[in-house]
Short mmCIF file of C-alpha atoms and ligand atoms in Angstrom, two decimals:
data_model
loop_
_atom_site.label_atom_id
_atom_site.label_comp_id
_atom_site.label_asym_id
_atom_site.label_seq_id
_atom_site.Cartn_x
_atom_site.Cartn_y
_atom_site.Cartn_z
CA MET A 1 -17.46 -0.74 -22.96
CA THR A 2 -14.51 0.84 -25.24
CA ALA A 3 -11.30 1.73 -23.39
CA PRO A 4 -10.73 5.46 -24.38
CA SER A 5 -6.88 5.43 -25.92
CA GLN A 6 -6.67 8.81 -24.10
CA PRO A 7 -7.76 9.67 -20.27
CA VAL A 8 -10.49 11.54 -19.88
CA PRO A 9 -10.37 13.83 -17.07
CA LEU A 10 -11.26 12.92 -13.81
CA PRO A 11 -15.27 14.03 -13.09
CA GLU A 12 -15.60 16.99 -10.47
CA VAL A 13 -17.24 15.06 -7.53
CA ARG A 14 -19.26 17.79 -6.24
CA GLY A 15 -20.33 18.11 -2.72
CA SER A 16 -20.85 20.46 0.30
CA GLY A 17 -17.99 19.40 1.78
CA LEU A 18 -17.49 19.55 5.87
CA ASP A 19 -18.88 22.03 7.79
CA ARG A 20 -15.87 22.32 9.73
CA ASP A 21 -13.18 21.87 6.83
CA SER A 22 -14.87 25.02 5.45
CA GLY A 23 -13.52 27.17 8.17
CA PRO A 24 -10.33 29.54 8.28
CA ARG A 25 -7.91 26.88 7.82
CA ALA A 26 -9.25 25.52 4.45
CA ALA A 27 -10.40 28.22 3.24
CA SER A 28 -7.01 30.44 3.72
CA GLY A 29 -4.65 31.26 0.96
CA ALA A 30 -2.04 29.35 3.12
CA SER A 31 -3.79 26.01 3.16
CA ARG A 32 -3.91 26.15 -0.50
CA ARG A 33 -0.67 26.87 -0.90
CA GLY A 34 0.24 23.80 1.20
CA VAL A 35 -1.34 21.70 -1.59
CA LEU A 36 1.45 23.47 -4.06
CA THR A 37 3.95 23.28 -1.51
CA GLY A 38 3.59 19.37 -0.87
CA ALA A 39 3.89 18.77 -4.60
CA GLY A 40 6.77 21.07 -4.63
CA VAL A 41 8.79 19.23 -1.98
CA ALA A 42 7.84 16.01 -3.84
CA ALA A 43 8.87 17.34 -7.61
CA SER A 44 12.18 19.06 -6.37
CA ALA A 45 13.17 15.64 -4.37
CA LEU A 46 12.59 13.35 -7.47
CA VAL A 47 15.03 15.54 -9.08
CA LEU A 48 17.22 15.18 -6.07
CA GLY A 49 17.07 11.69 -5.71
CA VAL A 50 17.87 11.08 -9.75
CA ALA A 51 21.00 13.95 -9.22
CA ALA A 52 21.62 11.32 -6.07
CA ALA A 53 21.23 8.11 -8.23
CA GLY A 54 24.04 9.52 -10.36
CA ARG A 55 26.32 10.52 -7.93
CA GLN A 56 26.93 6.58 -7.08
CA PRO A 57 29.20 4.23 -9.80
CA ALA A 58 26.28 3.55 -12.02
CA SER A 59 27.80 -0.51 -12.14
CA ALA A 60 27.33 -0.31 -8.14
CA GLN A 61 23.87 0.42 -8.57
CA ALA A 62 23.86 -1.62 -11.96
CA ARG A 63 25.14 -5.04 -9.45
CA VAL A 64 22.49 -4.33 -6.94
CA ALA A 65 19.40 -3.99 -9.31
CA ALA A 66 20.94 -6.99 -10.88
CA GLU A 67 20.64 -9.02 -7.58
CA VAL A 68 17.39 -7.46 -6.71
CA HIS A 69 15.84 -8.83 -10.33
CA ALA A 70 17.37 -12.34 -9.33
CA GLU A 71 15.67 -12.68 -6.33
CA PHE A 72 12.34 -11.51 -7.61
CA LEU A 73 12.63 -13.96 -10.14
CA HIS A 74 13.60 -16.78 -7.15
CA GLY A 75 10.29 -16.18 -5.73
CA TRP A 76 8.40 -15.70 -9.01
CA ARG A 77 9.62 -19.65 -10.33
CA GLY A 78 8.87 -20.55 -6.86
CA TYR A 79 5.30 -19.34 -7.34
CA GLN A 80 4.83 -20.56 -11.12
CA THR A 81 6.49 -23.84 -9.91
CA ALA A 82 4.34 -25.01 -7.13
CA ALA A 83 1.04 -22.87 -7.42
CA TRP A 84 0.46 -21.20 -10.68
CA GLY A 85 -2.97 -19.95 -10.87
CA TYR A 86 -3.70 -20.12 -7.39
CA ASP A 87 -3.84 -16.88 -4.99
CA GLU A 88 -0.21 -17.63 -2.62
CA VAL A 89 2.37 -20.32 -2.96
CA ARG A 90 3.51 -22.15 0.20
CA PRO A 91 7.28 -22.36 -0.65
CA LEU A 92 8.36 -25.10 1.70
CA SER A 93 5.35 -27.55 1.36
CA GLY A 94 4.87 -26.62 -2.40
CA THR A 95 1.51 -26.11 -1.76
CA ARG A 96 -1.22 -23.49 -2.05
CA HIS A 97 -3.14 -20.75 -0.22
CA ASP A 98 -6.44 -19.54 -1.03
CA PHE A 99 -6.10 -15.70 0.00
CA PHE A 100 -9.57 -14.37 -0.46
CA ALA A 101 -12.05 -17.58 -0.04
CA SER A 102 -11.41 -21.03 0.18
CA GLY A 103 -11.64 -23.26 -2.56
CA ARG A 104 -11.47 -20.12 -4.83
CA THR A 105 -8.89 -18.50 -6.75
CA PHE A 106 -8.14 -14.91 -8.47
CA GLY A 107 -4.69 -15.99 -9.44
CA LEU A 108 -4.06 -12.85 -6.71
CA SER A 109 0.04 -13.65 -7.05
CA ILE A 110 -0.34 -12.94 -10.73
CA VAL A 111 -2.12 -9.67 -10.42
CA GLU A 112 -0.08 -8.65 -7.86
CA ALA A 113 3.44 -9.72 -9.91
CA LEU A 114 1.93 -8.06 -12.93
CA ASP A 115 3.54 -4.38 -12.66
CA THR A 116 6.58 -5.78 -10.92
CA LEU A 117 7.52 -7.92 -14.09
CA PHE A 118 6.62 -4.94 -16.56
CA LEU A 119 9.22 -2.74 -14.58
CA MET A 120 12.07 -5.39 -14.72
CA GLU A 121 11.51 -5.84 -18.42
CA GLU A 122 9.95 -9.21 -17.88
CA ASN A 123 7.98 -8.92 -20.76
CA ILE A 124 7.24 -12.46 -21.64
CA GLU A 125 5.92 -12.97 -18.01
CA ALA A 126 4.27 -10.04 -17.89
CA ALA A 127 2.58 -11.13 -20.99
CA ARG A 128 1.89 -14.67 -19.68
CA CYS A 129 0.19 -12.86 -16.28
CA CYS A 130 -1.94 -10.53 -18.92
CA ASP A 131 -2.95 -13.48 -21.10
CA TRP A 132 -4.03 -15.41 -17.46
CA ILE A 133 -5.91 -12.53 -16.35
CA GLU A 134 -7.96 -11.91 -19.57
CA GLN A 135 -8.78 -15.96 -19.61
CA HIS A 136 -9.40 -17.05 -16.15
CA LEU A 137 -10.09 -13.95 -13.92
CA ASP A 138 -13.37 -14.53 -12.74
CA PRO A 139 -15.20 -11.10 -11.11
CA VAL A 140 -18.45 -13.10 -10.81
CA GLN A 141 -17.42 -15.93 -8.36
CA ASP A 142 -19.99 -17.23 -5.55
CA ALA A 143 -17.68 -16.08 -3.07
CA SER A 144 -17.96 -13.06 -0.49
CA ILE A 145 -14.69 -11.19 -0.19
CA GLN A 146 -13.06 -8.21 1.78
CA VAL A 147 -13.64 -5.31 -0.28
CA PHE A 148 -10.51 -3.14 1.02
CA GLU A 149 -7.99 -6.32 -0.03
CA ALA A 150 -9.98 -6.60 -3.42
CA VAL A 151 -9.45 -2.92 -4.15
CA ILE A 152 -5.70 -2.33 -3.50
CA ARG A 153 -4.69 -6.01 -4.74
CA LEU A 154 -6.98 -6.86 -7.69
CA VAL A 155 -8.44 -3.94 -8.95
CA GLY A 156 -5.25 -1.96 -8.56
CA GLY A 157 -3.18 -4.81 -9.84
CA VAL A 158 -5.35 -5.18 -13.24
CA LEU A 159 -5.09 -1.17 -13.32
CA ALA A 160 -1.90 -0.99 -13.18
CA GLY A 161 -1.64 -4.04 -15.68
CA TYR A 162 -3.54 -1.88 -17.91
CA GLN A 163 -1.55 1.74 -17.36
CA ALA A 164 1.69 -0.95 -17.97
CA THR A 165 0.44 -2.98 -21.64
CA GLY A 166 -2.93 -0.75 -22.60
CA ARG A 167 -4.58 -4.02 -23.34
CA PRO A 168 -8.17 -3.15 -23.38
CA ALA A 169 -9.58 -6.18 -21.48
CA LEU A 170 -8.11 -5.61 -18.27
CA LEU A 171 -9.52 -2.26 -18.08
CA ARG A 172 -12.60 -4.19 -18.73
CA ARG A 173 -11.60 -6.65 -16.32
CA ALA A 174 -10.63 -4.20 -13.51
CA ARG A 175 -14.18 -2.27 -14.03
CA GLU A 176 -16.14 -5.95 -13.67
CA LEU A 177 -14.60 -6.15 -10.48
CA ALA A 178 -15.13 -2.48 -9.43
CA ASP A 179 -18.81 -3.12 -10.28
CA ARG A 180 -19.14 -5.91 -8.54
CA LEU A 181 -17.60 -4.39 -5.38
CA LEU A 182 -19.41 -1.40 -5.22
CA PRO A 183 -22.63 -2.38 -3.57
CA ALA A 184 -20.83 -2.08 -0.48
CA PHE A 185 -20.73 1.33 -0.85
CA THR A 186 -24.03 1.90 -2.20
CA ALA A 187 -25.71 -0.31 -0.33
CA SER A 188 -24.27 1.36 2.84
CA PRO A 189 -26.97 4.34 4.23
CA THR A 190 -23.99 6.38 5.52
CA GLY A 191 -21.35 5.53 2.72
CA LEU A 192 -18.72 4.13 4.91
CA PRO A 193 -18.67 0.63 2.91
CA TYR A 194 -19.46 -2.61 4.31
CA THR A 195 -16.41 -4.75 4.63
CA HIS A 196 -17.44 -7.44 2.45
CA VAL A 197 -19.68 -8.75 -0.75
CA ASN A 198 -20.64 -11.58 -2.89
CA LEU A 199 -19.17 -11.26 -6.02
CA ARG A 200 -22.33 -13.22 -7.68
CA THR A 201 -25.37 -12.22 -5.72
CA GLY A 202 -23.95 -8.50 -4.38
CA ALA A 203 -24.78 -9.73 -0.85
CA VAL A 204 -23.17 -7.47 1.91
CA HIS A 205 -21.74 -8.02 5.15
CA GLY A 206 -19.79 -6.75 7.91
CA ASP A 207 -21.41 -4.04 9.24
CA VAL A 208 -18.01 -2.81 11.34
CA ALA A 209 -15.17 -1.05 8.72
CA THR A 210 -12.15 0.14 10.18
CA LEU A 211 -10.34 3.11 8.66
CA ALA A 212 -7.92 1.31 6.12
CA GLU A 213 -11.01 -0.29 4.79
CA ILE A 214 -12.94 2.95 4.34
CA GLY A 215 -10.66 5.07 2.77
CA SER A 216 -8.06 2.44 0.81
CA ASN A 217 -9.68 2.76 -2.64
CA ALA A 218 -9.71 6.63 -3.74
CA MET A 219 -6.61 5.83 -5.94
CA GLU A 220 -8.46 2.94 -7.74
CA PHE A 221 -11.57 3.85 -8.26
CA GLY A 222 -10.33 7.43 -8.85
CA LEU A 223 -8.26 6.06 -12.01
CA LEU A 224 -11.14 3.94 -12.52
CA SER A 225 -13.23 6.95 -13.00
CA ARG A 226 -10.51 8.72 -15.01
CA LEU A 227 -10.19 5.92 -17.54
CA THR A 228 -13.97 5.38 -18.24
CA GLY A 229 -15.79 8.62 -17.37
CA ASP A 230 -17.92 6.78 -14.82
CA ARG A 231 -17.71 8.94 -11.95
CA ARG A 232 -19.55 6.42 -9.62
CA TYR A 233 -16.26 4.91 -8.16
CA TYR A 234 -14.29 8.09 -7.25
CA GLU A 235 -17.80 9.71 -5.87
CA ALA A 236 -18.14 6.30 -3.44
CA SER A 237 -14.63 6.67 -2.14
CA VAL A 238 -14.86 10.40 -1.37
CA ARG A 239 -18.31 9.77 0.27
CA ALA A 240 -16.81 7.01 2.33
CA TYR A 241 -14.19 9.49 3.37
CA ARG A 242 -16.45 12.75 4.16
CA ALA A 243 -18.21 10.58 6.20
CA ALA A 244 -15.51 9.28 8.34
CA VAL A 245 -13.88 12.63 8.25
CA SER A 246 -16.90 14.37 9.63
CA ARG A 247 -16.76 12.28 12.72
CA ARG A 248 -13.74 13.62 14.02
CA SER A 249 -13.03 14.42 17.08
CA ALA A 250 -12.52 18.15 18.57
CA LEU A 251 -9.24 17.56 18.34
CA ASP A 252 -9.20 16.55 14.83
CA LEU A 253 -8.50 12.72 15.60
CA LEU A 254 -10.16 9.74 14.49
CA GLY A 255 -10.96 6.30 15.95
CA THR A 256 -10.06 3.01 14.65
CA SER A 257 -13.50 1.54 13.48
CA LEU A 258 -17.05 2.74 12.32
CA HIS A 259 -20.62 1.40 12.61
CA VAL A 260 -21.06 1.10 8.67
CA GLU A 261 -25.54 1.48 9.45
CA THR A 262 -25.09 4.06 12.20
CA GLY A 263 -22.05 6.08 11.60
CA ARG A 264 -21.19 5.25 15.08
CA TRP A 265 -17.39 4.66 16.69
CA ALA A 266 -17.12 1.18 17.16
CA ASP A 267 -13.45 2.00 18.63
CA THR A 268 -12.63 5.06 19.88
CA ALA A 269 -8.52 4.44 20.32
CA ALA A 270 -6.62 6.83 17.28
CA VAL A 271 -3.69 4.39 16.92
CA ALA A 272 -2.40 5.76 13.45
CA PRO A 273 0.00 5.48 11.80
CA ASN A 274 -0.46 1.59 12.70
CA ALA A 275 -3.03 -0.89 10.93
CA PRO A 276 -5.68 -1.02 11.02
CA VAL A 277 -5.79 2.77 10.17
CA ASP A 278 -2.47 2.82 8.02
CA SER A 279 -3.61 3.45 4.47
CA PHE A 280 -6.48 5.63 4.88
CA TYR A 281 -4.38 8.47 5.61
CA GLU A 282 -2.20 7.25 3.22
CA TYR A 283 -4.73 7.72 0.11
CA LEU A 284 -5.74 11.13 1.78
CA TYR A 285 -2.38 12.20 0.51
CA THR A 286 -1.75 10.46 -2.33
CA ALA A 287 -5.32 10.68 -3.85
CA GLY A 288 -5.35 14.02 -3.66
CA ALA A 289 -2.08 14.76 -5.68
CA GLN A 290 -2.94 12.24 -8.09
CA PHE A 291 -6.29 13.92 -8.55
CA ALA A 292 -5.26 17.16 -7.54
CA ASP A 293 -8.29 16.58 -5.10
CA ARG A 294 -7.91 19.61 -2.60
CA THR A 295 -10.54 18.54 -0.37
CA LEU A 296 -8.22 15.16 0.45
CA SER A 297 -5.34 17.04 0.75
CA SER A 298 -7.16 19.40 3.29
CA TRP A 299 -8.31 16.69 4.64
CA TYR A 300 -4.66 14.68 5.12
CA ARG A 301 -3.28 18.27 6.34
CA MET A 302 -5.69 18.74 9.17
CA LEU A 303 -5.85 14.86 10.41
CA ASN A 304 -2.10 14.34 9.85
CA ALA A 305 -1.10 17.55 11.63
CA ALA A 306 -3.41 15.96 14.65
CA VAL A 307 -1.45 12.60 14.81
CA LEU A 308 1.71 14.51 14.70
CA ARG A 309 0.42 17.00 17.93
CA HIS A 310 -1.32 14.10 19.97
CA GLN A 311 0.46 10.87 19.29
CA VAL A 312 3.87 11.48 18.51
CA VAL A 313 6.01 10.82 21.92
CA ARG A 314 9.88 10.19 22.10
CA VAL A 315 11.26 6.97 23.87
CA ALA A 316 14.90 7.22 24.36
CA GLY A 317 15.17 9.96 21.97
CA ARG A 318 13.33 8.20 19.24
CA LEU A 319 10.08 9.39 17.33
CA TRP A 320 7.17 7.06 18.14
CA PHE A 321 3.36 7.03 17.93
CA ARG A 322 1.41 6.27 20.89
CA ALA A 323 -2.53 5.53 20.99
CA VAL A 324 -4.63 7.66 22.66
CA ASP A 325 -8.31 8.16 22.88
CA PHE A 326 -9.46 10.23 19.99
CA ARG A 327 -11.79 12.50 22.11
CA SER A 328 -9.55 13.04 25.59
CA GLY A 329 -5.98 12.63 23.88
CA ARG A 330 -5.21 10.48 26.80
CA PRO A 331 -2.67 7.42 25.94
CA ASP A 332 -4.61 4.17 25.88
CA GLY A 333 -3.31 0.51 27.50
CA THR A 334 -1.49 -0.18 24.36
CA ALA A 335 0.42 3.19 23.72
CA THR A 336 4.22 1.22 23.51
CA ARG A 337 3.22 -1.22 21.10
CA GLN A 338 4.30 -0.53 17.60
CA GLN A 339 3.33 -2.42 14.53
CA GLU A 340 5.96 -2.58 11.83
CA LEU A 341 3.16 -1.96 9.41
CA GLY A 342 2.90 2.00 10.69
CA SER A 343 7.03 2.33 9.56
CA PHE A 344 5.56 3.43 5.99
CA TYR A 345 4.55 6.41 7.74
CA ALA A 346 7.75 7.38 7.77
CA GLY A 347 8.01 8.07 4.07
CA LEU A 348 4.27 9.79 3.73
CA LEU A 349 5.59 12.17 6.28
CA ALA A 350 8.45 12.94 3.89
CA LYS A 351 6.26 13.28 1.14
CA GLY A 352 3.54 14.92 3.02
CA GLY A 353 5.68 18.12 4.15
CA ALA A 354 7.23 16.63 7.65
CA PRO A 355 10.61 15.18 6.50
CA GLU A 356 11.94 15.68 10.26
CA GLN A 357 9.71 13.57 11.67
CA GLY A 358 10.01 11.40 8.56
CA ALA A 359 13.26 10.68 9.27
CA ALA A 360 13.43 10.56 12.63
CA TYR A 361 10.50 7.90 12.38
CA PHE A 362 12.43 5.93 10.31
CA ASP A 363 15.66 6.07 12.24
CA SER A 364 13.21 4.34 15.07
CA TRP A 365 12.64 1.03 12.80
CA THR A 366 16.24 1.03 11.95
CA ALA A 367 17.34 0.98 15.35
CA VAL A 368 15.25 -2.00 15.35
CA LEU A 369 17.05 -3.28 12.28
CA ASP A 370 19.89 -3.04 14.43
CA ARG A 371 18.83 -5.74 17.08
CA TYR A 372 16.61 -7.68 14.84
CA PRO A 373 17.70 -7.89 10.76
CA VAL A 374 14.36 -8.97 10.11
CA LEU A 375 11.35 -6.72 11.73
CA PRO A 376 9.21 -8.46 13.85
CA GLU A 377 5.18 -7.62 13.15
CA SER A 378 5.44 -5.68 16.21
CA VAL A 379 7.74 -3.83 19.32
CA ASP A 380 7.58 -2.72 22.31
CA CYS A 381 9.35 1.07 21.96
CA ALA A 382 9.82 0.86 25.73
CA THR A 383 11.88 -1.86 25.79
CA MET A 384 12.85 -2.50 21.89
CA ARG A 385 11.55 -6.21 22.50
CA PRO A 386 9.22 -8.05 19.84
CA VAL A 387 5.61 -8.07 21.33
CA ASP A 388 5.19 -10.04 18.45
CA ARG A 389 7.89 -12.25 16.83
CA SER A 390 6.73 -13.34 13.46
CA GLY A 391 8.11 -11.80 9.92
CA LEU A 392 5.31 -11.59 7.65
CA LEU A 393 8.35 -10.68 4.84
CA ARG A 394 6.94 -7.53 5.01
CA PRO A 395 7.44 -4.39 2.57
CA GLU A 396 6.35 -1.19 4.56
CA TYR A 397 10.48 -0.15 5.57
CA ALA A 398 11.52 -0.70 2.14
CA ASN A 399 8.55 1.69 1.28
CA ALA A 400 9.79 4.23 3.51
CA ALA A 401 13.13 3.92 2.38
CA PHE A 402 12.07 4.35 -1.33
CA ASP A 403 9.76 7.59 -0.29
CA LEU A 404 12.81 9.20 1.65
CA TRP A 405 15.03 8.66 -0.88
CA ARG A 406 12.68 10.44 -3.72
CA ALA A 407 11.89 13.18 -1.06
CA THR A 408 15.48 13.91 0.04
CA GLY A 409 18.02 12.47 -2.30
CA LEU A 410 19.94 11.11 0.36
CA ASP A 411 21.70 8.02 -0.07
CA ARG A 412 21.52 6.61 3.00
CA TYR A 413 18.07 5.57 2.57
CA ARG A 414 19.11 3.23 -0.73
CA GLN A 415 21.69 1.88 1.86
CA ALA A 416 19.13 1.05 4.60
CA ALA A 417 17.28 -0.72 1.77
CA TYR A 418 19.94 -3.01 0.69
CA ARG A 419 20.49 -3.66 4.02
CA TRP A 420 16.84 -5.10 4.41
CA PHE A 421 17.19 -6.45 1.34
CA THR A 422 20.36 -8.72 2.10
CA ALA A 423 19.07 -9.69 5.68
CA MET A 424 15.74 -10.74 3.90
CA ARG A 425 17.63 -13.11 1.09
CA GLU A 426 20.02 -14.47 4.05
CA ARG A 427 17.12 -15.21 6.45
CA GLN A 428 13.69 -16.06 4.25
CA ARG A 429 15.18 -17.35 1.11
CA VAL A 430 14.48 -20.89 0.50
CA PRO A 431 14.68 -23.28 -2.65
CA GLY A 432 10.69 -22.88 -3.33
CA GLY A 433 11.15 -18.88 -2.81
CA TYR A 434 10.76 -16.73 -0.03
CA THR A 435 8.71 -17.25 3.11
CA THR A 436 7.45 -15.98 6.28
CA LEU A 437 8.98 -16.67 9.82
CA ARG A 438 7.66 -17.62 12.88
CA ASP A 439 10.20 -16.44 14.97
CA VAL A 440 12.64 -13.44 13.62
CA THR A 441 14.69 -13.85 16.65
CA ALA A 442 15.81 -17.35 16.01
CA PRO A 443 18.90 -18.10 14.63
CA PRO A 444 18.77 -17.78 10.75
CA GLY A 445 18.29 -20.69 9.06
CA SER A 446 16.42 -22.74 11.86
CA PRO A 447 13.88 -25.04 10.98
CA HIS A 448 11.18 -24.21 13.19
CA SER A 449 11.28 -20.41 12.72
CA TYR A 450 9.82 -21.11 9.19
CA GLY A 451 6.30 -20.19 8.32
CA ASP A 452 5.44 -21.47 4.91
CA LEU A 453 4.05 -18.71 2.58
CA THR A 454 5.13 -16.39 -0.33
CA PRO A 455 2.11 -13.31 0.39
CA GLY A 456 1.03 -12.28 -2.57
CA TYR A 457 2.07 -8.73 -1.59
CA TRP A 458 5.81 -9.87 -2.14
CA PHE A 459 5.56 -9.79 -5.59
CA ALA A 460 3.70 -6.45 -5.78
CA GLU A 461 6.04 -4.48 -3.37
CA ASN A 462 9.32 -5.63 -1.32
CA LEU A 463 11.65 -5.70 -4.62
CA LYS A 464 9.72 -3.39 -6.77
CA TYR A 465 10.79 -0.54 -4.07
CA LEU A 466 14.49 -1.96 -4.45
CA TRP A 467 14.39 -2.18 -8.08
CA LEU A 468 12.89 1.90 -8.50
CA MET A 469 16.00 2.75 -6.04
CA PHE A 470 18.66 1.20 -8.21
CA SER A 471 17.44 0.19 -11.61
CA ALA A 472 16.71 3.87 -13.04
CA THR A 473 14.10 2.06 -15.27
CA PRO A 474 12.99 4.06 -18.32
CA ARG A 475 9.72 2.29 -17.39
CA PHE A 476 9.19 4.35 -14.79
CA ASP A 477 8.63 8.45 -14.55
CA TYR A 478 10.25 9.36 -11.41
CA ARG A 479 8.96 12.91 -11.46
CA VAL A 480 5.12 11.69 -11.41
CA GLY A 481 5.04 8.39 -10.43
CA LEU A 482 2.49 7.23 -7.73
CA LEU A 483 2.68 3.88 -6.11
CA SER A 484 -0.83 2.69 -4.11
CA THR A 485 -0.68 1.10 -0.94
CA GLU A 486 0.16 -2.09 -2.21
CA GLY A 487 2.85 -0.83 -4.36
CA LYS A 488 0.76 -0.64 -7.83
CA ALA A 489 2.15 2.03 -10.14
CA LEU A 490 -1.20 3.61 -10.64
CA ALA A 491 0.75 6.59 -12.11
CA GLY A 492 3.72 7.05 -14.34
CA LEU A 493 4.06 3.97 -15.88
CA ARG A 494 5.74 4.00 -19.51
CA ARG A 495 3.36 2.00 -21.54
CA ARG A 496 4.47 -0.38 -24.12
CA TRP A 497 2.70 -3.32 -25.54
CA VAL A 498 3.15 -6.44 -23.87
C1 DMJ B 501 -0.02 -4.81 1.87
O1 DMJ B 501 -1.22 -5.22 1.72
C2 DMJ B 501 -0.20 -3.03 1.93
O2 DMJ B 501 0.86 -2.71 2.00
C3 DMJ B 501 -1.42 -2.78 2.97
O3 DMJ B 501 -1.58 -1.48 2.58
C4 DMJ B 501 -0.95 -3.07 4.45
N1 DMJ B 501 0.07 -4.08 4.20
C5 DMJ B 501 0.25 -5.37 3.46
C6 DMJ B 501 1.56 -5.47 3.45
O4 DMJ B 501 2.15 -5.74 4.55
#
């Protein structure tokens, strides 16, 4: 296949839409204006963001950018030294971790790091990553892998590399991967994707899919359809979304997971914005903006409004989201448990037209940081104590700070991100890179508190958000840039050859 030098328009996805989506809200001028309003908020905010950047002494920003750059390279050297060509590094033991399948490598950290290295102007390193992907990333391995993770990490990472460099082989590799993953969607009688597919045989398995697994592919598949002119990818995404959204309750809430073959709900708890549904909502908003897809945007507005109406709870003045039954709206037994993974939603709310709730939710997580400088995996919002004490080098708080900064221009979000960064540097930096923690409440440096892993997403996300906030890099178009749930810059990279 020859890569087109110019993007071709995304093929229009035709469909009857949802019966209930063609009602007055979806058809009204107000609803259509809502799309424009959302985009308008984002656009003016971007200008504000740049203006805010200009208010700080350039040298102070540049100093932070240099610190961030240095820490990224520290982690990168750790990976290169002990695990080059393997998925992930264990920086304490100097060993490797296979992320997708035991005994198989996809060079995950290489794929994850590629566009971050490009944005940091590490051209030689970025070129090495491209070379490795072109020469060694095998998309037809005899391995059954999780489709969701493969799409957001591998397809998204290789596509971002293509966007950055224009190297045609990267687009071909992204397409090969997507073609191998597509049976998960096309073999499904409902359009809801099976969770796993064997890349060599195409055999699918995993017939209960969570919402994140169902929806978190529209950005990558949509971009692939746009770049190749092959509409099958985006059509598969929209079909999957439609299959889930059409099964919403009368309250416009969704449960957690669906049976792929029957379309019945497997878990009826509405747990947004927590995992495992988190990025389902993120992709409705972001892919809707990326492809000017009014159907996805209207679904986001409808579903997010229901989340705000039925799940928001105030505890000691702080805004949190409780889990409820999706039909009755009644809180379930885990209602006070809050996952760090959900904290990104603060930024999504700000982008998507609910800036006050976004700011309040961000402040709630900042209050957790006041107690635990490294966020635990989950907390009980009634007691503010950790439920799960591990600290998995998660990027979501910095992701939210970045989105809020872009949406409001307020410098306080950059300050919050910098505080988060310095705590990570103090507590999770080791000679071999950066590591997870078993217990974020243990005193800094206590030997038994360390885990032994630099997750692949650390290279894609954590420091990229900081870098974009402080570097004012010319390689990213702050007005139109869009990042995926894995932090891949799928729009707005200013291309140059590497
Ligand atoms: C990343 O893989 C993605 O952000 C995903 O959406 C969920 N979170 C992890 C990192 O925590």
